[in-house]
Amino acid sequence: MNQEIIGAAFKNTLDSLDTFLKWFLSIAVVIWWAGLIETDTIDVLELKIPKSNAFPVIGIIFVLFNVVFLLKLKRLHFLLQETNVEKREDIVCTLFTHEWVLNPFGMFHDRRSVSWLHNCHRSLIVIVWWLCNASLINLYYSFQASQIQLIICYAGILGAFLLIGLMSLSEIISIADTLYQFSGDVNSRRIKERLKSLHDIIKPVMIIGVIAGLIITLLMLKTTLKL
């Protein structure tokens, strides 16, 4: 494939991931706040949804957001795999230096350390994912339906979140594995070291992100119940 097109598409995908996650987070904040205050309807994506029925509707919308995020990760991985040997160092540099704040592959310091302290920023994408999906908690308690409907909706939406979330985590780890395979094709010793440290640390920091996100979600739930 034309490598100029691959390179441009790769950067555009990174830009898209950055914009999409900021947009998702801003919507999640609105949903979280709407769940806390007294209101009859919730305005989201130019839709007016009765608060009493908002949980399943917005839950499905959020599931679709998760699917979009997963597809964007898969596209990023595909473009990496389609990069020719002579262009791999350039595309790795693009990935390392892109301004995407939640970039789990980005480099923000000169250390080639595998300690969590120097790589904690890689967990942020998982924590933000938890926060976005946890913003639905307040709507669950406003959902007016029978007990069986509540259970089915909650189990279905939560199950979809977990399934897609695990697939997204797997894709991030697979991308890190692919990048590590590029080590033999780059000339820079510093890049080789960073690719190795990224490969070694990515799984632990993703697990830490999952645990931290779960703790924050439980704290949010506890706060909601007190209110």
PDB file of C-alpha atoms in Angstrom:
ATOM      1  CA  MET A   1       0.000   0.000   0.000  1.00  0.00           C
ATOM      2  CA  ASN A   2       1.036   3.606  -0.583  1.00  0.00           C
ATOM      3  CA  GLN A   3       3.091   4.519   2.485  1.00  0.00           C
ATOM      4  CA  GLU A   4       2.271   8.233   2.348  1.00  0.00           C
ATOM      5  CA  ILE A   5      -1.419   7.380   2.558  1.00  0.00           C
ATOM      6  CA  ILE A   6      -0.713   4.924   5.406  1.00  0.00           C
ATOM      7  CA  GLY A   7       1.236   7.564   7.323  1.00  0.00           C
ATOM      8  CA  ALA A   8      -1.449  10.219   6.869  1.00  0.00           C
ATOM      9  CA  ALA A   9      -4.219   7.785   7.824  1.00  0.00           C
ATOM     10  CA  PHE A  10      -2.250   6.735  10.913  1.00  0.00           C
ATOM     11  CA  LYS A  11      -1.924  10.321  12.158  1.00  0.00           C
ATOM     12  CA  ASN A  12      -5.585  11.028  11.345  1.00  0.00           C
ATOM     13  CA  THR A  13      -6.607   7.973  13.374  1.00  0.00           C
ATOM     14  CA  LEU A  14      -4.588   9.214  16.355  1.00  0.00           C
ATOM     15  CA  ASP A  15      -6.219  12.646  15.999  1.00  0.00           C
ATOM     16  CA  SER A  16      -9.618  10.968  15.820  1.00  0.00           C
ATOM     17  CA  LEU A  17      -8.974   8.904  18.973  1.00  0.00           C
ATOM     18  CA  ASP A  18      -7.939  12.039  20.853  1.00  0.00           C
ATOM     19  CA  THR A  19     -11.042  13.977  19.758  1.00  0.00           C
ATOM     20  CA  PHE A  20     -13.406  11.062  20.300  1.00  0.00           C
ATOM     21  CA  LEU A  21     -12.304  10.362  23.870  1.00  0.00           C
ATOM     22  CA  LYS A  22     -12.517  14.052  24.823  1.00  0.00           C
ATOM     23  CA  TRP A  23     -16.030  14.151  23.343  1.00  0.00           C
ATOM     24  CA  PHE A  24     -17.047  10.933  25.116  1.00  0.00           C
ATOM     25  CA  LEU A  25     -15.724  12.240  28.442  1.00  0.00           C
ATOM     26  CA  SER A  26     -17.575  15.555  28.076  1.00  0.00           C
ATOM     27  CA  ILE A  27     -20.854  13.730  27.347  1.00  0.00           C
ATOM     28  CA  ALA A  28     -20.244  11.420  30.313  1.00  0.00           C
ATOM     29  CA  VAL A  29     -19.828  14.437  32.617  1.00  0.00           C
ATOM     30  CA  VAL A  30     -23.138  15.852  31.381  1.00  0.00           C
ATOM     31  CA  ILE A  31     -24.854  12.488  31.942  1.00  0.00           C
ATOM     32  CA  TRP A  32     -23.356  12.117  35.418  1.00  0.00           C
ATOM     33  CA  TRP A  33     -24.515  15.595  36.409  1.00  0.00           C
ATOM     34  CA  ALA A  34     -27.972  15.078  34.917  1.00  0.00           C
ATOM     35  CA  GLY A  35     -28.305  11.937  37.005  1.00  0.00           C
ATOM     36  CA  LEU A  36     -27.594  13.882  40.193  1.00  0.00           C
ATOM     37  CA  ILE A  37     -29.940  16.834  39.742  1.00  0.00           C
ATOM     38  CA  GLU A  38     -33.732  16.939  39.721  1.00  0.00           C
ATOM     39  CA  THR A  39     -34.824  16.972  36.096  1.00  0.00           C
ATOM     40  CA  ASP A  40     -37.509  15.281  34.027  1.00  0.00           C
ATOM     41  CA  THR A  41     -35.539  14.985  30.791  1.00  0.00           C
ATOM     42  CA  ILE A  42     -31.921  14.608  29.749  1.00  0.00           C
ATOM     43  CA  ASP A  43     -30.557  16.314  26.643  1.00  0.00           C
ATOM     44  CA  VAL A  44     -27.880  14.287  24.858  1.00  0.00           C
ATOM     45  CA  LEU A  45     -26.873  14.272  21.191  1.00  0.00           C
ATOM     46  CA  GLU A  46     -29.809  16.607  20.424  1.00  0.00           C
ATOM     47  CA  LEU A  47     -32.228  14.077  21.936  1.00  0.00           C
ATOM     48  CA  LYS A  48     -34.585  14.786  24.818  1.00  0.00           C
ATOM     49  CA  ILE A  49     -34.905  11.576  26.820  1.00  0.00           C
ATOM     50  CA  PRO A  50     -37.210  11.175  29.856  1.00  0.00           C
ATOM     51  CA  LYS A  51     -34.968  10.585  32.853  1.00  0.00           C
ATOM     52  CA  SER A  52     -37.113   7.648  33.996  1.00  0.00           C
ATOM     53  CA  ASN A  53     -36.232   5.795  30.758  1.00  0.00           C
ATOM     54  CA  ALA A  54     -32.773   7.234  30.134  1.00  0.00           C
ATOM     55  CA  PHE A  55     -30.686   4.354  31.500  1.00  0.00           C
ATOM     56  CA  PRO A  56     -31.307   1.787  28.726  1.00  0.00           C
ATOM     57  CA  VAL A  57     -31.304   4.407  25.947  1.00  0.00           C
ATOM     58  CA  ILE A  58     -28.092   6.158  26.969  1.00  0.00           C
ATOM     59  CA  GLY A  59     -26.612   2.805  27.965  1.00  0.00           C
ATOM     60  CA  ILE A  60     -27.038   1.549  24.392  1.00  0.00           C
ATOM     61  CA  ILE A  61     -25.544   4.796  23.057  1.00  0.00           C
ATOM     62  CA  PHE A  62     -22.523   4.335  25.332  1.00  0.00           C
ATOM     63  CA  VAL A  63     -22.136   0.728  24.190  1.00  0.00           C
ATOM     64  CA  LEU A  64     -21.992   2.028  20.613  1.00  0.00           C
ATOM     65  CA  PHE A  65     -19.367   4.579  21.704  1.00  0.00           C
ATOM     66  CA  ASN A  66     -17.315   1.684  23.087  1.00  0.00           C
ATOM     67  CA  VAL A  67     -17.637  -0.180  19.780  1.00  0.00           C
ATOM     68  CA  VAL A  68     -16.437   2.901  17.880  1.00  0.00           C
ATOM     69  CA  PHE A  69     -13.422   3.181  20.186  1.00  0.00           C
ATOM     70  CA  LEU A  70     -12.553  -0.491  19.646  1.00  0.00           C
ATOM     71  CA  LEU A  71     -12.817  -0.118  15.866  1.00  0.00           C
ATOM     72  CA  LYS A  72     -10.515   2.898  15.940  1.00  0.00           C
ATOM     73  CA  LEU A  73      -7.926   0.890  17.867  1.00  0.00           C
ATOM     74  CA  LYS A  74      -8.207  -1.939  15.346  1.00  0.00           C
ATOM     75  CA  ARG A  75      -7.721   0.530  12.502  1.00  0.00           C
ATOM     76  CA  LEU A  76      -4.618   1.920  14.219  1.00  0.00           C
ATOM     77  CA  HIS A  77      -3.236  -1.612  14.564  1.00  0.00           C
ATOM     78  CA  PHE A  78      -3.994  -2.412  10.926  1.00  0.00           C
ATOM     79  CA  LEU A  79      -2.163   0.685   9.720  1.00  0.00           C
ATOM     80  CA  LEU A  80       0.868  -0.241  11.833  1.00  0.00           C
ATOM     81  CA  GLN A  81       0.935  -3.719  10.326  1.00  0.00           C
ATOM     82  CA  GLU A  82       0.704  -2.284   6.805  1.00  0.00           C
ATOM     83  CA  THR A  83       3.727  -0.036   7.301  1.00  0.00           C
ATOM     84  CA  ASN A  84       6.796  -0.998   5.256  1.00  0.00           C
ATOM     85  CA  VAL A  85      10.059  -1.785   7.041  1.00  0.00           C
ATOM     86  CA  GLU A  86      11.759   1.441   5.955  1.00  0.00           C
ATOM     87  CA  LYS A  87       8.882   3.550   7.327  1.00  0.00           C
ATOM     88  CA  ARG A  88       8.466   1.814  10.676  1.00  0.00           C
ATOM     89  CA  GLU A  89      10.830   4.079  12.602  1.00  0.00           C
ATOM     90  CA  ASP A  90       8.934   7.140  11.349  1.00  0.00           C
ATOM     91  CA  ILE A  91       5.520   5.750  12.305  1.00  0.00           C
ATOM     92  CA  VAL A  92       6.783   4.716  15.761  1.00  0.00           C
ATOM     93  CA  CYS A  93       8.051   8.267  16.302  1.00  0.00           C
ATOM     94  CA  THR A  94       4.639   9.606  15.250  1.00  0.00           C
ATOM     95  CA  LEU A  95       2.958   7.338  17.802  1.00  0.00           C
ATOM     96  CA  PHE A  96       5.422   8.194  20.590  1.00  0.00           C
ATOM     97  CA  THR A  97       5.184  11.967  20.085  1.00  0.00           C
ATOM     98  CA  HIS A  98       1.512  12.481  19.212  1.00  0.00           C
ATOM     99  CA  GLU A  99      -0.266  15.044  21.414  1.00  0.00           C
ATOM    100  CA  TRP A 100      -3.089  12.627  22.332  1.00  0.00           C
ATOM    101  CA  VAL A 101      -3.106  13.079  26.133  1.00  0.00           C
ATOM    102  CA  LEU A 102      -4.442   9.561  26.872  1.00  0.00           C
ATOM    103  CA  ASN A 103      -2.053   7.883  24.430  1.00  0.00           C
ATOM    104  CA  PRO A 104      -1.055   4.591  26.144  1.00  0.00           C
ATOM    105  CA  PHE A 105       1.925   4.347  23.790  1.00  0.00           C
ATOM    106  CA  GLY A 106       3.149   7.929  24.152  1.00  0.00           C
ATOM    107  CA  MET A 107       6.487   8.973  25.604  1.00  0.00           C
ATOM    108  CA  PHE A 108       6.435  11.876  28.048  1.00  0.00           C
ATOM    109  CA  HIS A 109       9.915  11.624  29.603  1.00  0.00           C
ATOM    110  CA  ASP A 110      13.443  10.509  28.805  1.00  0.00           C
ATOM    111  CA  ARG A 111      13.443   7.473  31.101  1.00  0.00           C
ATOM    112  CA  ARG A 112      13.357   3.945  29.703  1.00  0.00           C
ATOM    113  CA  SER A 113      11.988   2.671  33.020  1.00  0.00           C
ATOM    114  CA  VAL A 114       9.479  -0.133  33.541  1.00  0.00           C
ATOM    115  CA  SER A 115       8.397   1.200  36.951  1.00  0.00           C
ATOM    116  CA  TRP A 116       4.733   2.147  37.323  1.00  0.00           C
ATOM    117  CA  LEU A 117       5.695   5.611  38.607  1.00  0.00           C
ATOM    118  CA  HIS A 118       7.234   6.518  35.248  1.00  0.00           C
ATOM    119  CA  ASN A 119       4.459   4.864  33.226  1.00  0.00           C
ATOM    120  CA  CYS A 120       1.308   5.655  35.227  1.00  0.00           C
ATOM    121  CA  HIS A 121       0.019   7.901  32.429  1.00  0.00           C
ATOM    122  CA  ARG A 122      -0.610   4.759  30.371  1.00  0.00           C
ATOM    123  CA  SER A 123      -3.314   3.737  32.863  1.00  0.00           C
ATOM    124  CA  LEU A 124      -5.310   6.929  32.320  1.00  0.00           C
ATOM    125  CA  ILE A 125      -7.089   5.636  29.227  1.00  0.00           C
ATOM    126  CA  VAL A 126      -8.507   2.712  31.242  1.00  0.00           C
ATOM    127  CA  ILE A 127      -9.471   4.937  34.187  1.00  0.00           C
ATOM    128  CA  VAL A 128     -11.249   7.395  31.887  1.00  0.00           C
ATOM    129  CA  TRP A 129     -13.071   4.459  30.253  1.00  0.00           C
ATOM    130  CA  TRP A 130     -14.343   3.386  33.671  1.00  0.00           C
ATOM    131  CA  LEU A 131     -15.417   6.938  34.561  1.00  0.00           C
ATOM    132  CA  CYS A 132     -17.284   7.415  31.284  1.00  0.00           C
ATOM    133  CA  ASN A 133     -19.262   4.211  31.648  1.00  0.00           C
ATOM    134  CA  ALA A 134     -19.758   4.687  35.403  1.00  0.00           C
ATOM    135  CA  SER A 135     -21.522   8.002  34.719  1.00  0.00           C
ATOM    136  CA  LEU A 136     -24.627   5.881  34.017  1.00  0.00           C
ATOM    137  CA  ILE A 137     -24.879   4.776  37.650  1.00  0.00           C
ATOM    138  CA  ASN A 138     -27.159   7.635  38.701  1.00  0.00           C
ATOM    139  CA  LEU A 139     -29.536   6.926  35.812  1.00  0.00           C
ATOM    140  CA  TYR A 140     -29.916   3.307  36.928  1.00  0.00           C
ATOM    141  CA  TYR A 141     -31.598   4.410  40.150  1.00  0.00           C
ATOM    142  CA  SER A 142     -33.962   6.669  38.205  1.00  0.00           C
ATOM    143  CA  PHE A 143     -34.999   3.905  35.802  1.00  0.00           C
ATOM    144  CA  GLN A 144     -38.670   3.087  36.324  1.00  0.00           C
ATOM    145  CA  ALA A 145     -39.240  -0.527  35.327  1.00  0.00           C
ATOM    146  CA  SER A 146     -40.040  -3.912  36.784  1.00  0.00           C
ATOM    147  CA  GLN A 147     -37.360  -5.815  38.687  1.00  0.00           C
ATOM    148  CA  ILE A 148     -36.808  -8.252  35.839  1.00  0.00           C
ATOM    149  CA  GLN A 149     -36.435  -5.395  33.333  1.00  0.00           C
ATOM    150  CA  LEU A 150     -33.920  -3.702  35.620  1.00  0.00           C
ATOM    151  CA  ILE A 151     -31.860  -6.881  35.887  1.00  0.00           C
ATOM    152  CA  ILE A 152     -31.946  -7.569  32.141  1.00  0.00           C
ATOM    153  CA  CYS A 153     -30.984  -3.998  31.194  1.00  0.00           C
ATOM    154  CA  TYR A 154     -28.253  -3.741  33.798  1.00  0.00           C
ATOM    155  CA  ALA A 155     -26.764  -7.155  33.009  1.00  0.00           C
ATOM    156  CA  GLY A 156     -26.940  -6.569  29.259  1.00  0.00           C
ATOM    157  CA  ILE A 157     -25.339  -3.116  29.306  1.00  0.00           C
ATOM    158  CA  LEU A 158     -22.721  -4.003  31.923  1.00  0.00           C
ATOM    159  CA  GLY A 159     -21.908  -7.248  30.086  1.00  0.00           C
ATOM    160  CA  ALA A 160     -21.456  -5.348  26.811  1.00  0.00           C
ATOM    161  CA  PHE A 161     -19.179  -2.791  28.518  1.00  0.00           C
ATOM    162  CA  LEU A 162     -16.995  -5.502  30.028  1.00  0.00           C
ATOM    163  CA  LEU A 163     -16.799  -7.542  26.817  1.00  0.00           C
ATOM    164  CA  ILE A 164     -15.885  -4.585  24.610  1.00  0.00           C
ATOM    165  CA  GLY A 165     -13.580  -3.216  27.298  1.00  0.00           C
ATOM    166  CA  LEU A 166     -11.642  -6.483  27.463  1.00  0.00           C
ATOM    167  CA  MET A 167     -11.424  -6.556  23.668  1.00  0.00           C
ATOM    168  CA  SER A 168     -10.074  -2.982  23.697  1.00  0.00           C
ATOM    169  CA  LEU A 169      -7.487  -3.867  26.346  1.00  0.00           C
ATOM    170  CA  SER A 170      -6.449  -6.875  24.283  1.00  0.00           C
ATOM    171  CA  GLU A 171      -6.080  -4.659  21.211  1.00  0.00           C
ATOM    172  CA  ILE A 172      -3.882  -2.167  23.091  1.00  0.00           C
ATOM    173  CA  ILE A 173      -1.633  -4.995  24.283  1.00  0.00           C
ATOM    174  CA  SER A 174      -1.532  -6.455  20.751  1.00  0.00           C
ATOM    175  CA  ILE A 175      -0.465  -3.073  19.370  1.00  0.00           C
ATOM    176  CA  ALA A 176       2.358  -2.965  21.930  1.00  0.00           C
ATOM    177  CA  ASP A 177       3.413  -6.462  20.825  1.00  0.00           C
ATOM    178  CA  THR A 178       3.442  -5.364  17.182  1.00  0.00           C
ATOM    179  CA  LEU A 179       5.532  -2.326  18.071  1.00  0.00           C
ATOM    180  CA  TYR A 180       8.019  -4.560  19.890  1.00  0.00           C
ATOM    181  CA  GLN A 181       8.352  -6.631  16.720  1.00  0.00           C
ATOM    182  CA  PHE A 182       9.446  -3.425  14.967  1.00  0.00           C
ATOM    183  CA  SER A 183      12.575  -3.285  17.189  1.00  0.00           C
ATOM    184  CA  GLY A 184      14.689  -5.113  14.635  1.00  0.00           C
ATOM    185  CA  ASP A 185      13.665  -2.677  11.898  1.00  0.00           C
ATOM    186  CA  VAL A 186      14.643   0.603  13.593  1.00  0.00           C
ATOM    187  CA  ASN A 187      18.150   2.015  13.797  1.00  0.00           C
ATOM    188  CA  SER A 188      17.822   4.225  16.857  1.00  0.00           C
ATOM    189  CA  ARG A 189      19.021   2.560  20.070  1.00  0.00           C
ATOM    190  CA  ARG A 190      16.819   4.853  22.147  1.00  0.00           C
ATOM    191  CA  ILE A 191      13.708   3.844  20.203  1.00  0.00           C
ATOM    192  CA  LYS A 192      14.619   0.167  20.589  1.00  0.00           C
ATOM    193  CA  GLU A 193      14.902   0.649  24.373  1.00  0.00           C
ATOM    194  CA  ARG A 194      11.579   2.449  24.534  1.00  0.00           C
ATOM    195  CA  LEU A 195       9.850  -0.254  22.501  1.00  0.00           C
ATOM    196  CA  LYS A 196      11.146  -2.886  24.909  1.00  0.00           C
ATOM    197  CA  SER A 197      10.109  -0.927  28.023  1.00  0.00           C
ATOM    198  CA  LEU A 198       6.660  -0.332  26.511  1.00  0.00           C
ATOM    199  CA  HIS A 199       6.288  -4.044  25.773  1.00  0.00           C
ATOM    200  CA  ASP A 200       7.352  -4.974  29.325  1.00  0.00           C
ATOM    201  CA  ILE A 201       5.143  -2.462  31.157  1.00  0.00           C
ATOM    202  CA  ILE A 202       1.933  -2.300  29.126  1.00  0.00           C
ATOM    203  CA  LYS A 203       0.144  -5.282  30.731  1.00  0.00           C
ATOM    204  CA  PRO A 204       0.882  -4.298  34.369  1.00  0.00           C
ATOM    205  CA  VAL A 205      -0.217  -0.691  33.890  1.00  0.00           C
ATOM    206  CA  MET A 206      -3.406  -1.768  32.115  1.00  0.00           C
ATOM    207  CA  ILE A 207      -4.229  -4.041  35.072  1.00  0.00           C
ATOM    208  CA  ILE A 208      -3.511  -1.197  37.504  1.00  0.00           C
ATOM    209  CA  GLY A 209      -5.807   1.040  35.446  1.00  0.00           C
ATOM    210  CA  VAL A 210      -8.604  -1.526  35.684  1.00  0.00           C
ATOM    211  CA  ILE A 211      -8.214  -1.771  39.466  1.00  0.00           C
ATOM    212  CA  ALA A 212      -8.018   2.009  39.926  1.00  0.00           C
ATOM    213  CA  GLY A 213     -11.055   2.537  37.695  1.00  0.00           C
ATOM    214  CA  LEU A 214     -13.044  -0.070  39.618  1.00  0.00           C
ATOM    215  CA  ILE A 215     -12.182   1.573  42.946  1.00  0.00           C
ATOM    216  CA  ILE A 216     -13.222   4.995  41.645  1.00  0.00           C
ATOM    217  CA  THR A 217     -16.462   3.526  40.302  1.00  0.00           C
ATOM    218  CA  LEU A 218     -17.254   1.962  43.695  1.00  0.00           C
ATOM    219  CA  LEU A 219     -16.571   5.296  45.385  1.00  0.00           C
ATOM    220  CA  MET A 220     -18.920   7.001  42.929  1.00  0.00           C
ATOM    221  CA  LEU A 221     -21.557   4.377  43.679  1.00  0.00           C
ATOM    222  CA  LYS A 222     -21.130   4.891  47.425  1.00  0.00           C
ATOM    223  CA  THR A 223     -21.483   8.664  47.008  1.00  0.00           C
ATOM    224  CA  THR A 224     -24.601   8.222  44.884  1.00  0.00           C
ATOM    225  CA  LEU A 225     -26.259   5.983  47.462  1.00  0.00           C
ATOM    226  CA  LYS A 226     -25.599   8.565  50.189  1.00  0.00           C
ATOM    227  CA  LEU A 227     -27.248  11.257  48.067  1.00  0.00           C
TER     228      LEU A 227
END
